[in-house]
mmCIF file with all atom_site columns, C-alpha atoms in Angstrom:
data_model
loop_
_atom_site.group_PDB
_atom_site.id
_atom_site.type_symbol
_atom_site.label_atom_id
_atom_site.label_alt_id
_atom_site.label_comp_id
_atom_site.label_asym_id
_atom_site.label_entity_id
_atom_site.label_seq_id
_atom_site.pdbx_PDB_ins_code
_atom_site.Cartn_x
_atom_site.Cartn_y
_atom_site.Cartn_z
_atom_site.occupancy
_atom_site.B_iso_or_equiv
_atom_site.pdbx_formal_charge
_atom_site.auth_seq_id
_atom_site.auth_comp_id
_atom_site.auth_asym_id
_atom_site.auth_atom_id
_atom_site.pdbx_PDB_model_num
ATOM 1   C CA . GLU A 1 1   ? 164.221 134.408 23.646 1.00 0.00 ? 486  GLU A CA 1
ATOM 2   C CA . ILE A 1 2   ? 164.123 131.142 21.720 1.00 0.00 ? 487  ILE A CA 1
ATOM 3   C CA . VAL A 1 3   ? 162.597 131.628 18.267 1.00 0.00 ? 488  VAL A CA 1
ATOM 4   C CA . LEU A 1 4   ? 160.836 128.662 16.682 1.00 0.00 ? 489  LEU A CA 1
ATOM 5   C CA . THR A 1 5   ? 160.523 128.384 12.918 1.00 0.00 ? 490  THR A CA 1
ATOM 6   C CA . GLN A 1 6   ? 158.067 125.956 11.365 1.00 0.00 ? 491  GLN A CA 1
ATOM 7   C CA . SER A 1 7   ? 158.132 124.659 7.824  1.00 0.00 ? 492  SER A CA 1
ATOM 8   C CA . PRO A 1 8   ? 156.465 124.480 5.504  1.00 0.00 ? 493  PRO A CA 1
ATOM 9   C CA . GLY A 1 9   ? 153.985 127.256 6.153  1.00 0.00 ? 494  GLY A CA 1
ATOM 10  C CA . THR A 1 10  ? 151.320 125.277 4.346  1.00 0.00 ? 495  THR A CA 1
ATOM 11  C CA . LEU A 1 11  ? 151.321 121.588 3.501  1.00 0.00 ? 496  LEU A CA 1
ATOM 12  C CA . SER A 1 12  ? 148.804 120.422 0.899  1.00 0.00 ? 497  SER A CA 1
ATOM 13  C CA . LEU A 1 13  ? 148.137 116.709 1.091  1.00 0.00 ? 498  LEU A CA 1
ATOM 14  C CA . SER A 1 14  ? 145.468 114.163 0.262  1.00 0.00 ? 499  SER A CA 1
ATOM 15  C CA . PRO A 1 15  ? 143.808 111.878 2.817  1.00 0.00 ? 500  PRO A CA 1
ATOM 16  C CA . GLY A 1 16  ? 145.923 108.779 3.342  1.00 0.00 ? 501  GLY A CA 1
ATOM 17  C CA . GLU A 1 17  ? 149.185 110.556 2.571  1.00 0.00 ? 502  GLU A CA 1
ATOM 18  C CA . ARG A 1 18  ? 152.030 111.036 5.037  1.00 0.00 ? 503  ARG A CA 1
ATOM 19  C CA . GLY A 1 19  ? 152.708 114.474 6.460  1.00 0.00 ? 504  GLY A CA 1
ATOM 20  C CA . THR A 1 20  ? 156.036 115.659 7.840  1.00 0.00 ? 505  THR A CA 1
ATOM 21  C CA . LEU A 1 21  ? 156.130 118.959 9.730  1.00 0.00 ? 506  LEU A CA 1
ATOM 22  C CA . SER A 1 22  ? 159.320 120.623 10.895 1.00 0.00 ? 507  SER A CA 1
ATOM 23  C CA . CYS A 1 23  ? 160.050 122.840 13.899 1.00 0.00 ? 508  CYS A CA 1
ATOM 24  C CA . ARG A 1 24  ? 163.478 124.439 14.211 1.00 0.00 ? 509  ARG A CA 1
ATOM 25  C CA . ALA A 1 25  ? 164.694 126.317 17.272 1.00 0.00 ? 510  ALA A CA 1
ATOM 26  C CA . SER A 1 26  ? 167.119 129.251 17.302 1.00 0.00 ? 511  SER A CA 1
ATOM 27  C CA . GLN A 1 27  ? 169.032 127.547 20.112 1.00 0.00 ? 512  GLN A CA 1
ATOM 28  C CA . SER A 1 28  ? 169.122 124.072 21.545 1.00 0.00 ? 513  SER A CA 1
ATOM 29  C CA . VAL A 1 29  ? 166.023 122.916 23.413 1.00 0.00 ? 514  VAL A CA 1
ATOM 30  C CA . SER A 1 30  ? 165.975 119.857 25.612 1.00 0.00 ? 515  SER A CA 1
ATOM 31  C CA . SER A 1 31  ? 163.752 117.298 23.928 1.00 0.00 ? 516  SER A CA 1
ATOM 32  C CA . SER A 1 32  ? 161.788 117.071 27.161 1.00 0.00 ? 517  SER A CA 1
ATOM 33  C CA . TYR A 1 33  ? 160.670 120.633 26.643 1.00 0.00 ? 518  TYR A CA 1
ATOM 34  C CA . LEU A 1 34  ? 159.111 120.549 23.169 1.00 0.00 ? 519  LEU A CA 1
ATOM 35  C CA . ALA A 1 35  ? 155.381 120.061 22.575 1.00 0.00 ? 520  ALA A CA 1
ATOM 36  C CA . TRP A 1 36  ? 153.065 120.016 19.565 1.00 0.00 ? 521  TRP A CA 1
ATOM 37  C CA . TYR A 1 37  ? 149.479 121.263 19.400 1.00 0.00 ? 522  TYR A CA 1
ATOM 38  C CA . GLN A 1 38  ? 146.704 120.925 16.857 1.00 0.00 ? 523  GLN A CA 1
ATOM 39  C CA . GLN A 1 39  ? 144.164 123.671 16.252 1.00 0.00 ? 524  GLN A CA 1
ATOM 40  C CA . LYS A 1 40  ? 141.082 123.292 14.080 1.00 0.00 ? 525  LYS A CA 1
ATOM 41  C CA . PRO A 1 41  ? 139.096 126.315 12.867 1.00 0.00 ? 526  PRO A CA 1
ATOM 42  C CA . GLY A 1 42  ? 136.976 127.823 15.621 1.00 0.00 ? 527  GLY A CA 1
ATOM 43  C CA . GLN A 1 43  ? 138.436 125.529 18.271 1.00 0.00 ? 528  GLN A CA 1
ATOM 44  C CA . ALA A 1 44  ? 140.950 125.822 21.056 1.00 0.00 ? 529  ALA A CA 1
ATOM 45  C CA . PRO A 1 45  ? 144.324 124.178 20.540 1.00 0.00 ? 530  PRO A CA 1
ATOM 46  C CA . ARG A 1 46  ? 144.740 120.585 21.689 1.00 0.00 ? 531  ARG A CA 1
ATOM 47  C CA . LEU A 1 47  ? 147.890 118.936 23.026 1.00 0.00 ? 532  LEU A CA 1
ATOM 48  C CA . LEU A 1 48  ? 149.196 116.230 20.678 1.00 0.00 ? 533  LEU A CA 1
ATOM 49  C CA . ILE A 1 49  ? 152.786 115.541 21.719 1.00 0.00 ? 534  ILE A CA 1
ATOM 50  C CA . TYR A 1 50  ? 154.829 116.444 24.801 1.00 0.00 ? 535  TYR A CA 1
ATOM 51  C CA . GLY A 1 51  ? 158.449 115.743 25.578 1.00 0.00 ? 536  GLY A CA 1
ATOM 52  C CA . ALA A 1 52  ? 159.083 115.807 21.808 1.00 0.00 ? 537  ALA A CA 1
ATOM 53  C CA . SER A 1 53  ? 157.833 112.238 21.302 1.00 0.00 ? 538  SER A CA 1
ATOM 54  C CA . SER A 1 54  ? 155.181 111.254 23.847 1.00 0.00 ? 539  SER A CA 1
ATOM 55  C CA . ARG A 1 55  ? 151.577 111.212 22.663 1.00 0.00 ? 540  ARG A CA 1
ATOM 56  C CA . ALA A 1 56  ? 149.026 112.911 24.873 1.00 0.00 ? 541  ALA A CA 1
ATOM 57  C CA . THR A 1 57  ? 146.064 110.960 26.173 1.00 0.00 ? 542  THR A CA 1
ATOM 58  C CA . GLY A 1 58  ? 143.671 109.936 23.423 1.00 0.00 ? 543  GLY A CA 1
ATOM 59  C CA . ILE A 1 59  ? 145.929 110.929 20.532 1.00 0.00 ? 544  ILE A CA 1
ATOM 60  C CA . PRO A 1 60  ? 145.956 108.302 17.739 1.00 0.00 ? 545  PRO A CA 1
ATOM 61  C CA . ASP A 1 61  ? 149.215 106.516 17.020 1.00 0.00 ? 546  ASP A CA 1
ATOM 62  C CA . ARG A 1 62  ? 149.340 107.919 13.470 1.00 0.00 ? 547  ARG A CA 1
ATOM 63  C CA . PHE A 1 63  ? 150.799 111.018 15.164 1.00 0.00 ? 548  PHE A CA 1
ATOM 64  C CA . SER A 1 64  ? 154.437 110.769 16.171 1.00 0.00 ? 549  SER A CA 1
ATOM 65  C CA . GLY A 1 65  ? 157.086 113.228 17.259 1.00 0.00 ? 550  GLY A CA 1
ATOM 66  C CA . SER A 1 66  ? 160.847 113.083 17.108 1.00 0.00 ? 551  SER A CA 1
ATOM 67  C CA . GLY A 1 67  ? 163.940 115.212 17.218 1.00 0.00 ? 552  GLY A CA 1
ATOM 68  C CA . SER A 1 68  ? 166.435 116.805 19.534 1.00 0.00 ? 553  SER A CA 1
ATOM 69  C CA . GLY A 1 69  ? 168.593 119.889 19.919 1.00 0.00 ? 554  GLY A CA 1
ATOM 70  C CA . THR A 1 70  ? 167.283 122.411 17.425 1.00 0.00 ? 555  THR A CA 1
ATOM 71  C CA . ASP A 1 71  ? 165.374 120.182 14.989 1.00 0.00 ? 556  ASP A CA 1
ATOM 72  C CA . PHE A 1 72  ? 162.053 118.533 15.738 1.00 0.00 ? 557  PHE A CA 1
ATOM 73  C CA . THR A 1 73  ? 159.515 116.764 13.559 1.00 0.00 ? 558  THR A CA 1
ATOM 74  C CA . LEU A 1 74  ? 155.837 115.914 13.788 1.00 0.00 ? 559  LEU A CA 1
ATOM 75  C CA . THR A 1 75  ? 154.789 113.091 11.479 1.00 0.00 ? 560  THR A CA 1
ATOM 76  C CA . ILE A 1 76  ? 151.256 112.110 10.580 1.00 0.00 ? 561  ILE A CA 1
ATOM 77  C CA . SER A 1 77  ? 151.563 108.667 9.054  1.00 0.00 ? 562  SER A CA 1
ATOM 78  C CA . ARG A 1 78  ? 148.254 108.546 7.143  1.00 0.00 ? 563  ARG A CA 1
ATOM 79  C CA . LEU A 1 79  ? 146.176 111.684 7.057  1.00 0.00 ? 564  LEU A CA 1
ATOM 80  C CA . GLU A 1 80  ? 142.561 111.348 8.075  1.00 0.00 ? 565  GLU A CA 1
ATOM 81  C CA . PRO A 1 81  ? 139.965 113.998 7.126  1.00 0.00 ? 566  PRO A CA 1
ATOM 82  C CA . GLU A 1 82  ? 139.907 115.270 10.716 1.00 0.00 ? 567  GLU A CA 1
ATOM 83  C CA . ASP A 1 83  ? 143.685 115.937 10.676 1.00 0.00 ? 568  ASP A CA 1
ATOM 84  C CA . PHE A 1 84  ? 143.439 118.941 8.380  1.00 0.00 ? 569  PHE A CA 1
ATOM 85  C CA . ALA A 1 85  ? 144.269 121.750 10.800 1.00 0.00 ? 570  ALA A CA 1
ATOM 86  C CA . VAL A 1 86  ? 147.053 124.057 11.950 1.00 0.00 ? 571  VAL A CA 1
ATOM 87  C CA . TYR A 1 87  ? 149.905 122.569 13.977 1.00 0.00 ? 572  TYR A CA 1
ATOM 88  C CA . TYR A 1 88  ? 152.070 124.531 16.393 1.00 0.00 ? 573  TYR A CA 1
ATOM 89  C CA . CYS A 1 89  ? 155.230 123.588 18.223 1.00 0.00 ? 574  CYS A CA 1
ATOM 90  C CA . GLN A 1 90  ? 156.105 125.180 21.568 1.00 0.00 ? 575  GLN A CA 1
ATOM 91  C CA . GLN A 1 91  ? 159.274 125.151 23.616 1.00 0.00 ? 576  GLN A CA 1
ATOM 92  C CA . TYR A 1 92  ? 159.476 125.183 27.399 1.00 0.00 ? 577  TYR A CA 1
ATOM 93  C CA . GLY A 1 93  ? 163.248 125.235 27.657 1.00 0.00 ? 578  GLY A CA 1
ATOM 94  C CA . SER A 1 94  ? 163.423 128.861 28.666 1.00 0.00 ? 579  SER A CA 1
ATOM 95  C CA . SER A 1 95  ? 160.985 131.644 29.374 1.00 0.00 ? 580  SER A CA 1
ATOM 96  C CA . PRO A 1 96  ? 159.160 133.038 27.456 1.00 0.00 ? 581  PRO A CA 1
ATOM 97  C CA . PHE A 1 97  ? 157.712 129.700 26.365 1.00 0.00 ? 582  PHE A CA 1
ATOM 98  C CA . THR A 1 98  ? 157.453 130.592 22.700 1.00 0.00 ? 583  THR A CA 1
ATOM 99  C CA . PHE A 1 99  ? 155.299 129.026 19.990 1.00 0.00 ? 584  PHE A CA 1
ATOM 100 C CA . GLY A 1 100 ? 156.225 128.508 16.375 1.00 0.00 ? 585  GLY A CA 1
ATOM 101 C CA . PRO A 1 101 ? 154.159 130.324 13.718 1.00 0.00 ? 586  PRO A CA 1
ATOM 102 C CA . GLY A 1 102 ? 152.314 127.155 12.772 1.00 0.00 ? 587  GLY A CA 1
ATOM 103 C CA . THR A 1 103 ? 151.995 124.846 9.773  1.00 0.00 ? 588  THR A CA 1
ATOM 104 C CA . LYS A 1 104 ? 148.629 124.623 8.082  1.00 0.00 ? 589  LYS A CA 1
ATOM 105 C CA . VAL A 1 105 ? 147.817 121.183 6.697  1.00 0.00 ? 590  VAL A CA 1
ATOM 106 C CA . ASP A 1 106 ? 145.134 121.510 4.083  1.00 0.00 ? 591  ASP A CA 1
ATOM 107 C CA . ILE A 1 107 ? 143.430 119.262 1.589  1.00 0.00 ? 592  ILE A CA 1
ATOM 108 C CA . LYS A 1 108 ? 145.102 118.974 -1.786 1.00 0.00 ? 593  LYS A CA 1
ATOM 109 C CA . GLU B 2 1   ? 137.136 115.240 33.906 1.00 0.00 ? 1293 GLU B CA 1
ATOM 110 C CA . VAL B 2 2   ? 139.617 118.104 34.005 1.00 0.00 ? 1294 VAL B CA 1
ATOM 111 C CA . GLN B 2 3   ? 137.983 121.174 32.522 1.00 0.00 ? 1295 GLN B CA 1
ATOM 112 C CA . LEU B 2 4   ? 138.644 124.889 32.151 1.00 0.00 ? 1296 LEU B CA 1
ATOM 113 C CA . VAL B 2 5   ? 135.649 127.117 31.424 1.00 0.00 ? 1297 VAL B CA 1
ATOM 114 C CA . GLN B 2 6   ? 136.245 130.699 30.380 1.00 0.00 ? 1298 GLN B CA 1
ATOM 115 C CA . SER B 2 7   ? 133.981 133.716 30.644 1.00 0.00 ? 1299 SER B CA 1
ATOM 116 C CA . GLY B 2 8   ? 132.027 134.927 27.645 1.00 0.00 ? 1300 GLY B CA 1
ATOM 117 C CA . SER B 2 9   ? 132.879 137.272 24.799 1.00 0.00 ? 1301 SER B CA 1
ATOM 118 C CA . GLU B 2 10  ? 133.428 140.933 25.543 1.00 0.00 ? 1302 GLU B CA 1
ATOM 119 C CA . VAL B 2 11  ? 133.042 144.078 23.457 1.00 0.00 ? 1303 VAL B CA 1
ATOM 120 C CA . LYS B 2 12  ? 134.785 147.114 24.930 1.00 0.00 ? 1304 LYS B CA 1
ATOM 121 C CA . LYS B 2 13  ? 135.881 150.596 23.955 1.00 0.00 ? 1305 LYS B CA 1
ATOM 122 C CA . PRO B 2 14  ? 139.500 151.770 23.947 1.00 0.00 ? 1306 PRO B CA 1
ATOM 123 C CA . GLY B 2 15  ? 140.540 152.950 27.389 1.00 0.00 ? 1307 GLY B CA 1
ATOM 124 C CA . GLU B 2 16  ? 138.097 150.722 29.253 1.00 0.00 ? 1308 GLU B CA 1
ATOM 125 C CA . SER B 2 17  ? 139.162 148.099 31.770 1.00 0.00 ? 1309 SER B CA 1
ATOM 126 C CA . LEU B 2 18  ? 138.394 144.392 31.565 1.00 0.00 ? 1310 LEU B CA 1
ATOM 127 C CA . LYS B 2 19  ? 138.871 141.229 33.591 1.00 0.00 ? 1311 LYS B CA 1
ATOM 128 C CA . ILE B 2 20  ? 138.198 137.819 32.037 1.00 0.00 ? 1312 ILE B CA 1
ATOM 129 C CA . SER B 2 21  ? 138.114 134.560 33.928 1.00 0.00 ? 1313 SER B CA 1
ATOM 130 C CA . CYS B 2 22  ? 138.996 130.882 33.674 1.00 0.00 ? 1314 CYS B CA 1
ATOM 131 C CA . LYS B 2 23  ? 137.414 128.416 36.114 1.00 0.00 ? 1315 LYS B CA 1
ATOM 132 C CA . GLY B 2 24  ? 138.991 125.028 36.663 1.00 0.00 ? 1316 GLY B CA 1
ATOM 133 C CA . SER B 2 25  ? 137.250 121.860 37.749 1.00 0.00 ? 1317 SER B CA 1
ATOM 134 C CA . GLY B 2 26  ? 138.007 118.170 38.082 1.00 0.00 ? 1318 GLY B CA 1
ATOM 135 C CA . TYR B 2 27  ? 141.424 118.646 39.704 1.00 0.00 ? 1319 TYR B CA 1
ATOM 136 C CA . ARG B 2 28  ? 143.169 120.377 42.586 1.00 0.00 ? 1320 ARG B CA 1
ATOM 137 C CA . PHE B 2 29  ? 143.242 123.890 41.101 1.00 0.00 ? 1321 PHE B CA 1
ATOM 138 C CA . ALA B 2 30  ? 145.735 125.330 43.577 1.00 0.00 ? 1322 ALA B CA 1
ATOM 139 C CA . SER B 2 31  ? 148.384 122.743 42.692 1.00 0.00 ? 1323 SER B CA 1
ATOM 140 C CA . TYR B 2 32  ? 148.766 123.394 38.969 1.00 0.00 ? 1324 TYR B CA 1
ATOM 141 C CA . TRP B 2 33  ? 149.998 126.432 37.057 1.00 0.00 ? 1325 TRP B CA 1
ATOM 142 C CA . ILE B 2 34  ? 147.542 128.145 34.713 1.00 0.00 ? 1326 ILE B CA 1
ATOM 143 C CA . GLY B 2 35  ? 148.726 129.913 31.592 1.00 0.00 ? 1327 GLY B CA 1
ATOM 144 C CA . TRP B 2 36  ? 147.258 132.482 29.219 1.00 0.00 ? 1328 TRP B CA 1
ATOM 145 C CA . VAL B 2 37  ? 147.727 132.539 25.452 1.00 0.00 ? 1329 VAL B CA 1
ATOM 146 C CA . ARG B 2 38  ? 146.723 135.226 22.963 1.00 0.00 ? 1330 ARG B CA 1
ATOM 147 C CA . GLN B 2 39  ? 145.627 134.616 19.396 1.00 0.00 ? 1331 GLN B CA 1
ATOM 148 C CA . MET B 2 40  ? 145.062 137.713 17.323 1.00 0.00 ? 1332 MET B CA 1
ATOM 149 C CA . PRO B 2 41  ? 142.638 137.431 14.383 1.00 0.00 ? 1333 PRO B CA 1
ATOM 150 C CA . GLY B 2 42  ? 144.034 135.087 11.751 1.00 0.00 ? 1334 GLY B CA 1
ATOM 151 C CA . LYS B 2 43  ? 147.363 134.779 13.588 1.00 0.00 ? 1335 LYS B CA 1
ATOM 152 C CA . GLY B 2 44  ? 149.298 132.284 15.663 1.00 0.00 ? 1336 GLY B CA 1
ATOM 153 C CA . LEU B 2 45  ? 149.580 131.596 19.376 1.00 0.00 ? 1337 LEU B CA 1
ATOM 154 C CA . GLU B 2 46  ? 151.481 133.865 21.778 1.00 0.00 ? 1338 GLU B CA 1
ATOM 155 C CA . TRP B 2 47  ? 152.432 132.844 25.319 1.00 0.00 ? 1339 TRP B CA 1
ATOM 156 C CA . MET B 2 48  ? 151.487 135.608 27.759 1.00 0.00 ? 1340 MET B CA 1
ATOM 157 C CA . GLY B 2 49  ? 152.331 134.216 31.177 1.00 0.00 ? 1341 GLY B CA 1
ATOM 158 C CA . ILE B 2 50  ? 151.549 131.720 33.901 1.00 0.00 ? 1342 ILE B CA 1
ATOM 159 C CA . ILE B 2 51  ? 150.393 131.767 37.501 1.00 0.00 ? 1343 ILE B CA 1
ATOM 160 C CA . TYR B 2 52  ? 150.556 129.237 40.319 1.00 0.00 ? 1344 TYR B CA 1
ATOM 161 C CA . PRO B 2 53  ? 147.248 129.627 42.180 1.00 0.00 ? 1345 PRO B CA 1
ATOM 162 C CA . GLY B 2 54  ? 148.658 128.079 45.347 1.00 0.00 ? 1346 GLY B CA 1
ATOM 163 C CA . ASP B 2 55  ? 150.821 131.112 46.104 1.00 0.00 ? 1347 ASP B CA 1
ATOM 164 C CA . SER B 2 56  ? 150.072 133.446 43.155 1.00 0.00 ? 1348 SER B CA 1
ATOM 165 C CA . ASP B 2 57  ? 153.629 133.187 41.853 1.00 0.00 ? 1349 ASP B CA 1
ATOM 166 C CA . THR B 2 58  ? 153.366 134.769 38.390 1.00 0.00 ? 1350 THR B CA 1
ATOM 167 C CA . ARG B 2 59  ? 155.680 134.819 35.367 1.00 0.00 ? 1351 ARG B CA 1
ATOM 168 C CA . TYR B 2 60  ? 155.110 137.072 32.375 1.00 0.00 ? 1352 TYR B CA 1
ATOM 169 C CA . SER B 2 61  ? 156.403 137.075 28.830 1.00 0.00 ? 1353 SER B CA 1
ATOM 170 C CA . PRO B 2 62  ? 158.415 140.297 28.350 1.00 0.00 ? 1354 PRO B CA 1
ATOM 171 C CA . SER B 2 63  ? 156.002 141.148 25.522 1.00 0.00 ? 1355 SER B CA 1
ATOM 172 C CA . PHE B 2 64  ? 153.101 141.283 27.958 1.00 0.00 ? 1356 PHE B CA 1
ATOM 173 C CA . GLN B 2 65  ? 154.783 142.438 31.182 1.00 0.00 ? 1357 GLN B CA 1
ATOM 174 C CA . GLY B 2 66  ? 153.127 145.664 32.266 1.00 0.00 ? 1358 GLY B CA 1
ATOM 175 C CA . GLN B 2 67  ? 150.381 145.322 29.654 1.00 0.00 ? 1359 GLN B CA 1
ATOM 176 C CA . VAL B 2 68  ? 148.175 142.837 31.502 1.00 0.00 ? 1360 VAL B CA 1
ATOM 177 C CA . THR B 2 69  ? 147.778 141.434 34.993 1.00 0.00 ? 1361 THR B CA 1
ATOM 178 C CA . ILE B 2 70  ? 147.375 137.735 35.703 1.00 0.00 ? 1362 ILE B CA 1
ATOM 179 C CA . SER B 2 71  ? 145.814 136.745 39.020 1.00 0.00 ? 1363 SER B CA 1
ATOM 180 C CA . ALA B 2 72  ? 144.021 133.837 40.645 1.00 0.00 ? 1364 ALA B CA 1
ATOM 181 C CA . ASP B 2 73  ? 141.629 133.094 43.486 1.00 0.00 ? 1365 ASP B CA 1
ATOM 182 C CA . LYS B 2 74  ? 142.237 129.536 44.606 1.00 0.00 ? 1366 LYS B CA 1
ATOM 183 C CA . SER B 2 75  ? 139.182 129.579 46.872 1.00 0.00 ? 1367 SER B CA 1
ATOM 184 C CA . ILE B 2 76  ? 136.935 129.608 43.815 1.00 0.00 ? 1368 ILE B CA 1
ATOM 185 C CA . SER B 2 77  ? 139.322 127.798 41.438 1.00 0.00 ? 1369 SER B CA 1
ATOM 186 C CA . THR B 2 78  ? 139.478 130.756 39.069 1.00 0.00 ? 1370 THR B CA 1
ATOM 187 C CA . ALA B 2 79  ? 142.269 132.523 37.231 1.00 0.00 ? 1371 ALA B CA 1
ATOM 188 C CA . TYR B 2 80  ? 141.985 135.972 35.709 1.00 0.00 ? 1372 TYR B CA 1
ATOM 189 C CA . LEU B 2 81  ? 143.479 138.098 32.976 1.00 0.00 ? 1373 LEU B CA 1
ATOM 190 C CA . GLN B 2 82  ? 142.911 141.812 33.206 1.00 0.00 ? 1374 GLN B CA 1
ATOM 191 C CA . TRP B 2 83  ? 143.600 145.073 31.441 1.00 0.00 ? 1375 TRP B CA 1
ATOM 192 C CA . SER B 2 84  ? 143.434 148.536 32.993 1.00 0.00 ? 1376 SER B CA 1
ATOM 193 C CA . SER B 2 85  ? 143.172 150.408 29.702 1.00 0.00 ? 1377 SER B CA 1
ATOM 194 C CA . LEU B 2 86  ? 142.312 148.450 26.574 1.00 0.00 ? 1378 LEU B CA 1
ATOM 195 C CA . LYS B 2 87  ? 143.649 149.254 23.122 1.00 0.00 ? 1379 LYS B CA 1
ATOM 196 C CA . ALA B 2 88  ? 142.288 148.242 19.739 1.00 0.00 ? 1380 ALA B CA 1
ATOM 197 C CA . SER B 2 89  ? 145.352 146.011 19.377 1.00 0.00 ? 1381 SER B CA 1
ATOM 198 C CA . ASP B 2 90  ? 144.115 143.923 22.345 1.00 0.00 ? 1382 ASP B CA 1
ATOM 199 C CA . THR B 2 91  ? 141.382 142.544 20.080 1.00 0.00 ? 1383 THR B CA 1
ATOM 200 C CA . ALA B 2 92  ? 142.013 138.799 20.094 1.00 0.00 ? 1384 ALA B CA 1
ATOM 201 C CA . MET B 2 93  ? 140.949 135.416 21.349 1.00 0.00 ? 1385 MET B CA 1
ATOM 202 C CA . TYR B 2 94  ? 142.421 134.624 24.756 1.00 0.00 ? 1386 TYR B CA 1
ATOM 203 C CA . TYR B 2 95  ? 142.877 131.072 25.961 1.00 0.00 ? 1387 TYR B CA 1
ATOM 204 C CA . CYS B 2 96  ? 143.701 129.740 29.379 1.00 0.00 ? 1388 CYS B CA 1
ATOM 205 C CA . ALA B 2 97  ? 145.281 126.335 29.800 1.00 0.00 ? 1389 ALA B CA 1
ATOM 206 C CA . ARG B 2 98  ? 146.536 124.218 32.651 1.00 0.00 ? 1390 ARG B CA 1
ATOM 207 C CA . PHE B 2 99  ? 150.312 124.182 32.618 1.00 0.00 ? 1391 PHE B CA 1
ATOM 208 C CA . LEU B 2 100 ? 151.809 120.841 33.529 1.00 0.00 ? 1392 LEU B CA 1
ATOM 209 C CA . TYR B 2 101 ? 155.179 121.830 34.967 1.00 0.00 ? 1393 TYR B CA 1
ATOM 210 C CA . GLY B 2 102 ? 157.529 118.917 35.299 1.00 0.00 ? 1394 GLY B CA 1
ATOM 211 C CA . ASP B 2 103 ? 159.890 116.721 33.364 1.00 0.00 ? 1395 ASP B CA 1
ATOM 212 C CA . SER B 2 104 ? 157.940 117.238 30.109 1.00 0.00 ? 1396 SER B CA 1
ATOM 213 C CA . PRO B 2 105 ? 155.919 120.459 30.374 1.00 0.00 ? 1397 PRO B CA 1
ATOM 214 C CA . SER B 2 106 ? 152.851 121.173 28.284 1.00 0.00 ? 1398 SER B CA 1
ATOM 215 C CA . PHE B 2 107 ? 149.547 123.026 28.249 1.00 0.00 ? 1399 PHE B CA 1
ATOM 216 C CA . ASP B 2 108 ? 146.664 120.600 28.765 1.00 0.00 ? 1400 ASP B CA 1
ATOM 217 C CA . PRO B 2 109 ? 143.722 121.008 28.715 1.00 0.00 ? 1401 PRO B CA 1
ATOM 218 C CA . TRP B 2 110 ? 142.734 124.346 27.232 1.00 0.00 ? 1402 TRP B CA 1
ATOM 219 C CA . GLY B 2 111 ? 139.709 126.514 27.899 1.00 0.00 ? 1403 GLY B CA 1
ATOM 220 C CA . GLN B 2 112 ? 137.308 127.259 25.089 1.00 0.00 ? 1404 GLN B CA 1
ATOM 221 C CA . GLY B 2 113 ? 138.622 130.800 24.660 1.00 0.00 ? 1405 GLY B CA 1
ATOM 222 C CA . THR B 2 114 ? 137.289 134.293 25.340 1.00 0.00 ? 1406 THR B CA 1
ATOM 223 C CA . LEU B 2 115 ? 136.951 136.671 22.416 1.00 0.00 ? 1407 LEU B CA 1
ATOM 224 C CA . VAL B 2 116 ? 137.778 140.262 23.315 1.00 0.00 ? 1408 VAL B CA 1
ATOM 225 C CA . THR B 2 117 ? 136.840 142.961 20.819 1.00 0.00 ? 1409 THR B CA 1
ATOM 226 C CA . VAL B 2 118 ? 138.036 146.507 21.416 1.00 0.00 ? 1410 VAL B CA 1
ATOM 227 C CA . SER B 2 119 ? 136.470 149.072 19.126 1.00 0.00 ? 1411 SER B CA 1
ATOM 228 C CA . SER B 2 120 ? 135.289 152.633 19.322 1.00 0.00 ? 1412 SER B CA 1
#
């Protein structure tokens, strides 16, 4: 089973700041098989990024994904108030399709 | 609009059985995998398994194999998650999501979630 580790656990930032979230895999994952999700309190998760770097439909361009192999990054270029949430990465390289533990982005 | 609508919250006692549902609309239900994800209170997301409604091909996470049953009825565009004997540890929010299997897989969209509470 591929284990995903996300860091930091919590990221405290102010609106307008840049956020950089990390997702590390215990073994190499094809970049095509890495996705990022956003979950706000009381809501279902929402797809942000698929294929490590492709934005899902309707996702603002302040969200970007990058990485390959075992190291992936989600960057939020300028945080908006609605971006404060928990972010999860998920790998689809091998079953089970595991999620990372999440990074909470909260208001500083 | 592609949409997944899940059944409502459930409160059950340990040992009882339960079947929750996820109804798809706005797309050809039989042609896309559906997945289930658990979220225990205050915790992260856990992938449980997926099913292809077209032929009911099902894949389970080892953590959930034997603990739940995933099924689907393509004639009514509905997927199911069921338990034969609930435990208190099954208390969680359960989400279904359409699984886009292909060159760049992902879960999109997601249902609104079904809260299952198991308590004596």
